[in-house]
């Protein structure tokens, strides 16, 4: 009975070892290497997609937090007054660099 047990254990170990050797030999071929690289690229694409989804979720969460702060603020928003921009004094220096540049060209 003991001999049958060890014989069976040896057969099982031999089959397992043979499968492992064949699998390793197949991975060493160009086709096997391409499959491994393809699997790694697919795994990387899934990881990048997951990261992007996490970033988008975090952005929307933060945007909602900021919107809640803005909505809850008691300070009134300043109104845009276009007349204040148009009522600039004439000598504000906005056109002065252009005049100096023209003088320097002469």
mmCIF file of N, CA and C in Angstrom:
data_model
loop_
_atom_site.group_PDB
_atom_site.id
_atom_site.type_symbol
_atom_site.label_atom_id
_atom_site.label_comp_id
_atom_site.label_asym_id
_atom_site.label_seq_id
_atom_site.Cartn_x
_atom_site.Cartn_y
_atom_site.Cartn_z
ATOM 1 N N UNK A 1 0.805 -1.178 0.000
ATOM 2 C CA UNK A 1 0.000 0.000 0.000
ATOM 3 C C UNK A 1 0.863 1.262 0.000
ATOM 4 N N UNK A 2 1.942 1.233 0.784
ATOM 5 C CA UNK A 2 2.825 2.382 0.815
ATOM 6 C C UNK A 2 3.466 2.615 -0.537
ATOM 7 N N UNK A 3 3.807 1.576 -1.217
ATOM 8 C CA UNK A 3 4.435 1.719 -2.524
ATOM 9 C C UNK A 3 3.468 2.362 -3.515
ATOM 10 N N UNK A 4 2.214 2.024 -3.437
ATOM 11 C CA UNK A 4 1.211 2.609 -4.339
ATOM 12 C C UNK A 4 1.063 4.112 -4.047
ATOM 13 N N UNK A 5 1.110 4.474 -2.767
ATOM 14 C CA UNK A 5 0.998 5.888 -2.402
ATOM 15 C C UNK A 5 2.158 6.679 -2.987
ATOM 16 N N UNK A 6 3.391 6.175 -2.794
ATOM 17 C CA UNK A 6 4.554 6.894 -3.294
ATOM 18 C C UNK A 6 4.601 6.890 -4.813
ATOM 19 N N UNK A 7 4.154 5.817 -5.413
ATOM 20 C CA UNK A 7 4.087 5.762 -6.876
ATOM 21 C C UNK A 7 3.108 6.836 -7.371
ATOM 22 N N UNK A 8 1.948 6.947 -6.762
ATOM 23 C CA UNK A 8 0.948 7.960 -7.140
ATOM 24 C C UNK A 8 1.457 9.377 -6.900
ATOM 25 N N UNK A 9 2.153 9.570 -5.771
ATOM 26 C CA UNK A 9 2.715 10.888 -5.480
ATOM 27 C C UNK A 9 3.777 11.257 -6.512
ATOM 28 N N UNK A 10 4.574 10.309 -6.929
ATOM 29 C CA UNK A 10 5.602 10.556 -7.949
ATOM 30 C C UNK A 10 4.987 10.879 -9.297
ATOM 31 N N UNK A 11 3.934 10.151 -9.650
ATOM 32 C CA UNK A 11 3.252 10.425 -10.920
ATOM 33 C C UNK A 11 2.654 11.841 -10.887
ATOM 34 N N UNK A 12 2.001 12.214 -9.806
ATOM 35 C CA UNK A 12 1.404 13.540 -9.687
ATOM 36 C C UNK A 12 2.463 14.633 -9.755
ATOM 37 N N UNK A 13 3.581 14.413 -9.066
ATOM 38 C CA UNK A 13 4.660 15.396 -9.097
ATOM 39 C C UNK A 13 5.249 15.502 -10.496
ATOM 40 N N UNK A 14 5.403 14.375 -11.175
ATOM 41 C CA UNK A 14 5.934 14.379 -12.537
ATOM 42 C C UNK A 14 5.018 15.127 -13.499
ATOM 43 N N UNK A 15 3.718 14.916 -13.379
ATOM 44 C CA UNK A 15 2.764 15.617 -14.250
ATOM 45 C C UNK A 15 2.805 17.123 -13.976
ATOM 46 N N UNK A 16 2.813 17.501 -12.710
ATOM 47 C CA UNK A 16 2.852 18.911 -12.353
ATOM 48 C C UNK A 16 4.131 19.569 -12.862
ATOM 49 N N UNK A 17 5.250 18.887 -12.690
ATOM 50 C CA UNK A 17 6.527 19.429 -13.138
ATOM 51 C C UNK A 17 6.578 19.534 -14.660
ATOM 52 N N UNK A 18 6.057 18.542 -15.360
ATOM 53 C CA UNK A 18 6.037 18.572 -16.821
ATOM 54 C C UNK A 18 5.189 19.734 -17.324
ATOM 55 N N UNK A 19 4.031 19.939 -16.728
ATOM 56 C CA UNK A 19 3.174 21.060 -17.134
ATOM 57 C C UNK A 19 3.862 22.394 -16.895
ATOM 58 N N UNK A 20 4.521 22.500 -15.760
ATOM 59 C CA UNK A 20 5.207 23.750 -15.437
ATOM 60 C C UNK A 20 6.346 24.024 -16.426
ATOM 61 N N UNK A 21 7.113 22.994 -16.772
ATOM 62 C CA UNK A 21 8.209 23.150 -17.734
ATOM 63 C C UNK A 21 7.664 23.530 -19.103
ATOM 64 N N UNK A 22 6.586 22.878 -19.538
ATOM 65 C CA UNK A 22 5.998 23.205 -20.836
ATOM 66 C C UNK A 22 5.455 24.640 -20.866
ATOM 67 N N UNK A 23 4.850 25.057 -19.775
ATOM 68 C CA UNK A 23 4.324 26.426 -19.702
ATOM 69 C C UNK A 23 5.457 27.447 -19.762
ATOM 70 N N UNK A 24 6.537 27.178 -19.051
ATOM 71 C CA UNK A 24 7.691 28.078 -19.064
ATOM 72 C C UNK A 24 8.327 28.121 -20.454
ATOM 73 N N UNK A 25 8.426 26.977 -21.118
ATOM 74 C CA UNK A 25 8.987 26.934 -22.461
ATOM 75 C C UNK A 25 8.102 27.697 -23.445
ATOM 76 N N UNK A 26 6.774 27.619 -23.283
ATOM 77 C CA UNK A 26 5.868 28.339 -24.179
ATOM 78 C C UNK A 26 6.005 29.846 -23.958
ATOM 79 N N UNK A 27 6.196 30.282 -22.709
ATOM 80 C CA UNK A 27 6.370 31.707 -22.423
ATOM 81 C C UNK A 27 7.654 32.252 -23.027
ATOM 82 N N UNK A 28 8.654 31.396 -23.225
ATOM 83 C CA UNK A 28 9.931 31.830 -23.776
ATOM 84 C C UNK A 28 9.878 32.023 -25.284
ATOM 85 N N UNK A 29 8.826 31.542 -25.943
ATOM 86 C CA UNK A 29 8.702 31.717 -27.391
ATOM 87 C C UNK A 29 8.233 33.139 -27.689
ATOM 88 N N UNK A 30 8.434 33.623 -28.911
ATOM 89 C CA UNK A 30 7.961 34.970 -29.266
ATOM 90 C C UNK A 30 6.448 35.143 -29.077
ATOM 91 N N UNK A 31 5.673 34.117 -29.381
ATOM 92 C CA UNK A 31 4.221 34.199 -29.206
ATOM 93 C C UNK A 31 3.867 34.334 -27.736
ATOM 94 N N UNK A 32 4.520 33.550 -26.899
ATOM 95 C CA UNK A 32 4.265 33.626 -25.464
ATOM 96 C C UNK A 32 4.669 34.975 -24.889
ATOM 97 N N UNK A 33 5.802 35.505 -25.361
ATOM 98 C CA UNK A 33 6.246 36.818 -24.888
ATOM 99 C C UNK A 33 5.260 37.894 -25.309
ATOM 100 N N UNK A 34 4.750 37.800 -26.536
ATOM 101 C CA UNK A 34 3.759 38.774 -27.010
ATOM 102 C C UNK A 34 2.484 38.709 -26.184
ATOM 103 N N UNK A 35 2.065 37.507 -25.810
ATOM 104 C CA UNK A 35 0.880 37.371 -24.962
ATOM 105 C C UNK A 35 1.105 38.006 -23.599
ATOM 106 N N UNK A 36 2.298 37.821 -23.051
ATOM 107 C CA UNK A 36 2.600 38.415 -21.751
ATOM 108 C C UNK A 36 2.619 39.940 -21.833
ATOM 109 N N UNK A 37 3.213 40.468 -22.884
ATOM 110 C CA UNK A 37 3.263 41.923 -23.062
ATOM 111 C C UNK A 37 1.856 42.463 -23.274
ATOM 112 N N UNK A 38 1.063 41.770 -24.080
ATOM 113 C CA UNK A 38 -0.320 42.195 -24.309
ATOM 114 C C UNK A 38 -1.123 42.213 -23.020
ATOM 115 N N UNK A 39 -0.934 41.199 -22.200
ATOM 116 C CA UNK A 39 -1.622 41.157 -20.908
ATOM 117 C C UNK A 39 -1.192 42.298 -19.998
ATOM 118 N N UNK A 40 0.099 42.603 -20.016
ATOM 119 C CA UNK A 40 0.595 43.694 -19.185
ATOM 120 C C UNK A 40 0.042 45.039 -19.649
ATOM 121 N N UNK A 41 -0.049 45.222 -20.968
ATOM 122 C CA UNK A 41 -0.585 46.473 -21.506
ATOM 123 C C UNK A 41 -2.064 46.606 -21.155
ATOM 124 N N UNK A 42 -2.819 45.510 -21.269
ATOM 125 C CA UNK A 42 -4.238 45.556 -20.895
ATOM 126 C C UNK A 42 -4.396 45.897 -19.419
ATOM 127 N N UNK A 43 -3.565 45.306 -18.587
ATOM 128 C CA UNK A 43 -3.618 45.585 -17.153
ATOM 129 C C UNK A 43 -3.285 47.044 -16.870
ATOM 130 N N UNK A 44 -2.296 47.593 -17.577
ATOM 131 C CA UNK A 44 -1.935 49.003 -17.416
ATOM 132 C C UNK A 44 -3.078 49.910 -17.870
ATOM 133 N N UNK A 45 -3.725 49.572 -18.977
ATOM 134 C CA UNK A 45 -4.844 50.375 -19.460
ATOM 135 C C UNK A 45 -5.994 50.393 -18.456
ATOM 136 N N UNK A 46 -6.259 49.259 -17.850
ATOM 137 C CA UNK A 46 -7.311 49.198 -16.827
ATOM 138 C C UNK A 46 -6.929 50.064 -15.631
ATOM 139 N N UNK A 47 -5.665 50.018 -15.226
ATOM 140 C CA UNK A 47 -5.216 50.818 -14.084
ATOM 141 C C UNK A 47 -5.314 52.310 -14.386
ATOM 142 N N UNK A 48 -4.920 52.715 -15.590
ATOM 143 C CA UNK A 48 -5.003 54.127 -15.970
ATOM 144 C C UNK A 48 -6.458 54.580 -16.022
ATOM 145 N N UNK A 49 -7.319 53.744 -16.573
ATOM 146 C CA UNK A 49 -8.740 54.080 -16.612
ATOM 147 C C UNK A 49 -9.327 54.217 -15.228
ATOM 148 N N UNK A 50 -8.952 53.335 -14.346
ATOM 149 C CA UNK A 50 -9.428 53.399 -12.965
ATOM 150 C C UNK A 50 -8.922 54.666 -12.279
ATOM 151 N N UNK A 51 -7.667 55.009 -12.517
ATOM 152 C CA UNK A 51 -7.103 56.237 -11.946
ATOM 153 C C UNK A 51 -7.852 57.456 -12.458
ATOM 154 N N UNK A 52 -8.128 57.486 -13.755
ATOM 155 C CA UNK A 52 -8.875 58.608 -14.334
ATOM 156 C C UNK A 52 -10.260 58.733 -13.737
ATOM 157 N N UNK A 53 -10.921 57.613 -13.523
ATOM 158 C CA UNK A 53 -12.251 57.638 -12.918
ATOM 159 C C UNK A 53 -12.178 58.160 -11.481
ATOM 160 N N UNK A 54 -11.147 57.760 -10.747
ATOM 161 C CA UNK A 54 -10.976 58.252 -9.379
ATOM 162 C C UNK A 54 -10.716 59.757 -9.362
ATOM 163 N N UNK A 55 -9.908 60.228 -10.315
ATOM 164 C CA UNK A 55 -9.613 61.661 -10.383
ATOM 165 C C UNK A 55 -10.880 62.443 -10.705
ATOM 166 N N UNK A 56 -11.669 61.967 -11.679
ATOM 167 C CA UNK A 56 -12.913 62.656 -12.028
ATOM 168 C C UNK A 56 -13.884 62.675 -10.854
ATOM 169 N N UNK A 57 -13.976 61.581 -10.127
ATOM 170 C CA UNK A 57 -14.864 61.530 -8.964
ATOM 171 C C UNK A 57 -14.394 62.517 -7.896
ATOM 172 N N UNK A 58 -13.103 62.575 -7.655
ATOM 173 C CA UNK A 58 -12.559 63.520 -6.679
ATOM 174 C C UNK A 58 -12.772 64.964 -7.095
ATOM 175 N N UNK A 59 -12.615 65.222 -8.400
ATOM 176 C CA UNK A 59 -12.831 66.576 -8.893
ATOM 177 C C UNK A 59 -14.278 67.005 -8.701
ATOM 178 N N UNK A 60 -15.214 66.144 -9.030
ATOM 179 C CA UNK A 60 -16.618 66.518 -8.886
ATOM 180 C C UNK A 60 -16.984 66.689 -7.412
ATOM 181 N N UNK A 61 -16.408 65.857 -6.559
ATOM 182 C CA UNK A 61 -16.660 65.993 -5.125
ATOM 183 C C UNK A 61 -16.120 67.323 -4.606
ATOM 184 N N UNK A 62 -14.898 67.663 -5.009
ATOM 185 C CA UNK A 62 -14.296 68.932 -4.570
ATOM 186 C C UNK A 62 -15.059 70.118 -5.148
ATOM 187 N N UNK A 63 -15.491 70.009 -6.382
ATOM 188 C CA UNK A 63 -16.258 71.081 -6.996
ATOM 189 C C UNK A 63 -17.565 71.313 -6.227
ATOM 190 N N UNK A 64 -18.202 70.233 -5.808
ATOM 191 C CA UNK A 64 -19.433 70.356 -5.031
ATOM 192 C C UNK A 64 -19.161 71.005 -3.680
ATOM 193 N N UNK A 65 -18.042 70.640 -3.039
ATOM 194 C CA UNK A 65 -17.678 71.261 -1.767
ATOM 195 C C UNK A 65 -17.467 72.764 -1.943
ATOM 196 N N UNK A 66 -16.737 73.144 -2.986
ATOM 197 C CA UNK A 66 -16.488 74.560 -3.228
ATOM 198 C C UNK A 66 -17.785 75.296 -3.551
ATOM 199 N N UNK A 67 -18.662 74.669 -4.311
ATOM 200 C CA UNK A 67 -19.939 75.286 -4.650
ATOM 201 C C UNK A 67 -20.778 75.494 -3.392
ATOM 202 N N UNK A 68 -20.740 74.534 -2.468
ATOM 203 C CA UNK A 68 -21.460 74.683 -1.207
ATOM 204 C C UNK A 68 -20.911 75.851 -0.397
ATOM 205 N N UNK A 69 -19.588 76.030 -0.413
ATOM 206 C CA UNK A 69 -18.983 77.149 0.303
ATOM 207 C C UNK A 69 -19.407 78.469 -0.325
ATOM 208 N N UNK A 70 -19.386 78.538 -1.649
ATOM 209 C CA UNK A 70 -19.769 79.768 -2.343
ATOM 210 C C UNK A 70 -21.242 80.065 -2.110
ATOM 211 N N UNK A 71 -22.092 79.055 -2.189
ATOM 212 C CA UNK A 71 -23.526 79.266 -1.982
ATOM 213 C C UNK A 71 -23.833 79.671 -0.546
ATOM 214 N N UNK A 72 -23.056 79.195 0.399
ATOM 215 C CA UNK A 72 -23.299 79.491 1.805
ATOM 216 C C UNK A 72 -22.660 80.787 2.273
ATOM 217 N N UNK A 73 -21.881 81.444 1.436
ATOM 218 C CA UNK A 73 -21.205 82.675 1.841
ATOM 219 C C UNK A 73 -22.226 83.795 2.018
ATOM 220 N N UNK A 74 -22.042 84.616 3.064
ATOM 221 C CA UNK A 74 -22.977 85.707 3.326
ATOM 222 C C UNK A 74 -22.568 86.997 2.640
ATOM 223 N N UNK A 75 -21.395 87.034 2.023
ATOM 224 C CA UNK A 75 -20.916 88.226 1.341
ATOM 225 C C UNK A 75 -21.553 88.282 -0.036
ATOM 226 N N UNK A 76 -22.215 89.393 -0.388
ATOM 227 C CA UNK A 76 -22.838 89.471 -1.712
ATOM 228 C C UNK A 76 -21.774 89.565 -2.796
ATOM 229 N N UNK A 77 -22.077 89.030 -3.942
ATOM 230 C CA UNK A 77 -21.145 89.076 -5.064
ATOM 231 C C UNK A 77 -21.133 90.482 -5.647
ATOM 232 N N UNK A 78 -19.956 90.931 -6.069
ATOM 233 C CA UNK A 78 -19.850 92.258 -6.696
ATOM 234 C C UNK A 78 -20.408 92.189 -8.097
ATOM 235 N N UNK A 79 -21.117 93.187 -8.459
ATOM 236 C CA UNK A 79 -21.679 93.271 -9.804
ATOM 237 C C UNK A 79 -20.616 93.833 -10.737
ATOM 238 N N UNK A 80 -20.569 93.325 -11.931
ATOM 239 C CA UNK A 80 -19.632 93.803 -12.939
ATOM 240 C C UNK A 80 -20.149 95.115 -13.485
ATOM 241 N N UNK A 81 -19.316 96.127 -13.477
ATOM 242 C CA UNK A 81 -19.718 97.443 -13.954
ATOM 243 C C UNK A 81 -18.864 97.791 -15.161
ATOM 244 N N UNK A 82 -19.437 97.689 -16.334
ATOM 245 C CA UNK A 82 -18.699 97.978 -17.558
ATOM 246 C C UNK A 82 -18.362 99.455 -17.665
ATOM 247 N N UNK A 83 -19.171 100.320 -17.065
ATOM 248 C CA UNK A 83 -18.905 101.765 -17.140
ATOM 249 C C UNK A 83 -17.608 102.113 -16.430
ATOM 250 N N UNK A 84 -17.257 101.384 -15.397
ATOM 251 C CA UNK A 84 -16.021 101.676 -14.658
ATOM 252 C C UNK A 84 -14.805 101.407 -15.532
ATOM 253 N N UNK A 85 -14.886 100.432 -16.403
ATOM 254 C CA UNK A 85 -13.760 100.132 -17.289
ATOM 255 C C UNK A 85 -13.661 101.185 -18.381
ATOM 256 N N UNK A 86 -14.792 101.606 -18.929
ATOM 257 C CA UNK A 86 -14.791 102.592 -20.011
ATOM 258 C C UNK A 86 -14.433 103.980 -19.514
ATOM 259 N N UNK A 87 -14.546 104.246 -18.225
ATOM 260 C CA UNK A 87 -14.302 105.583 -17.688
ATOM 261 C C UNK A 87 -12.866 105.755 -17.225
ATOM 262 N N UNK A 88 -11.924 105.057 -17.805
ATOM 263 C CA UNK A 88 -10.523 105.210 -17.429
ATOM 264 C C UNK A 88 -10.031 106.587 -17.833
ATOM 265 N N UNK A 89 -9.126 107.117 -17.087
ATOM 266 C CA UNK A 89 -8.544 108.391 -17.508
ATOM 267 C C UNK A 89 -7.711 108.207 -18.769
ATOM 268 N N UNK A 90 -7.599 109.223 -19.574
ATOM 269 C CA UNK A 90 -6.921 109.129 -20.868
ATOM 270 C C UNK A 90 -5.426 108.867 -20.716
ATOM 271 N N UNK A 91 -4.797 109.391 -19.699
ATOM 272 C CA UNK A 91 -3.355 109.244 -19.538
ATOM 273 C C UNK A 91 -2.982 108.095 -18.634
ATOM 274 N N UNK A 92 -3.577 106.939 -18.827
ATOM 275 C CA UNK A 92 -3.323 105.819 -17.919
ATOM 276 C C UNK A 92 -2.087 105.020 -18.299
ATOM 277 N N UNK A 93 -1.420 105.372 -19.369
ATOM 278 C CA UNK A 93 -0.188 104.695 -19.730
ATOM 279 C C UNK A 93 -0.384 103.442 -20.556
ATOM 280 N N UNK A 94 -1.568 103.176 -21.006
ATOM 281 C CA UNK A 94 -1.811 101.962 -21.767
ATOM 282 C C UNK A 94 -1.166 102.059 -23.135
ATOM 283 N N UNK A 95 -1.208 103.239 -23.738
ATOM 284 C CA UNK A 95 -0.666 103.395 -25.104
ATOM 285 C C UNK A 95 0.757 103.918 -25.114
ATOM 286 N N UNK A 96 1.280 104.275 -23.996
ATOM 287 C CA UNK A 96 2.610 104.866 -23.938
ATOM 288 C C UNK A 96 3.699 103.940 -24.475
ATOM 289 N N UNK A 97 3.725 102.658 -24.160
ATOM 290 C CA UNK A 97 4.800 101.813 -24.709
ATOM 291 C C UNK A 97 4.776 101.758 -26.229
ATOM 292 N N UNK A 98 3.598 101.786 -26.830
ATOM 293 C CA UNK A 98 3.530 101.757 -28.287
ATOM 294 C C UNK A 98 4.123 103.031 -28.865
ATOM 295 N N UNK A 99 3.864 104.186 -28.244
ATOM 296 C CA UNK A 99 4.418 105.448 -28.728
ATOM 297 C C UNK A 99 5.934 105.445 -28.601
ATOM 298 N N UNK A 100 6.410 104.937 -27.473
ATOM 299 C CA UNK A 100 7.865 104.885 -27.284
ATOM 300 C C UNK A 100 8.518 103.971 -28.307
ATOM 301 N N UNK A 101 7.844 102.871 -28.633
ATOM 302 C CA UNK A 101 8.408 101.932 -29.604
ATOM 303 C C UNK A 101 8.501 102.593 -30.977
ATOM 304 N N UNK A 102 7.473 103.374 -31.356
ATOM 305 C CA UNK A 102 7.507 104.049 -32.654
ATOM 306 C C UNK A 102 8.617 105.095 -32.689
ATOM 307 N N UNK A 103 8.802 105.782 -31.563
ATOM 308 C CA UNK A 103 9.870 106.787 -31.527
ATOM 309 C C UNK A 103 11.243 106.139 -31.643
ATOM 310 N N UNK A 104 11.385 104.969 -31.054
ATOM 311 C CA UNK A 104 12.677 104.288 -31.096
ATOM 312 C C UNK A 104 12.991 103.784 -32.505
ATOM 313 N N UNK A 105 11.966 103.518 -33.298
ATOM 314 C CA UNK A 105 12.194 103.035 -34.659
ATOM 315 C C UNK A 105 12.708 104.151 -35.572
ATOM 316 N N UNK A 106 12.382 105.394 -35.268
ATOM 317 C CA UNK A 106 12.766 106.527 -36.135
ATOM 318 C C UNK A 106 14.200 106.806 -36.086
#
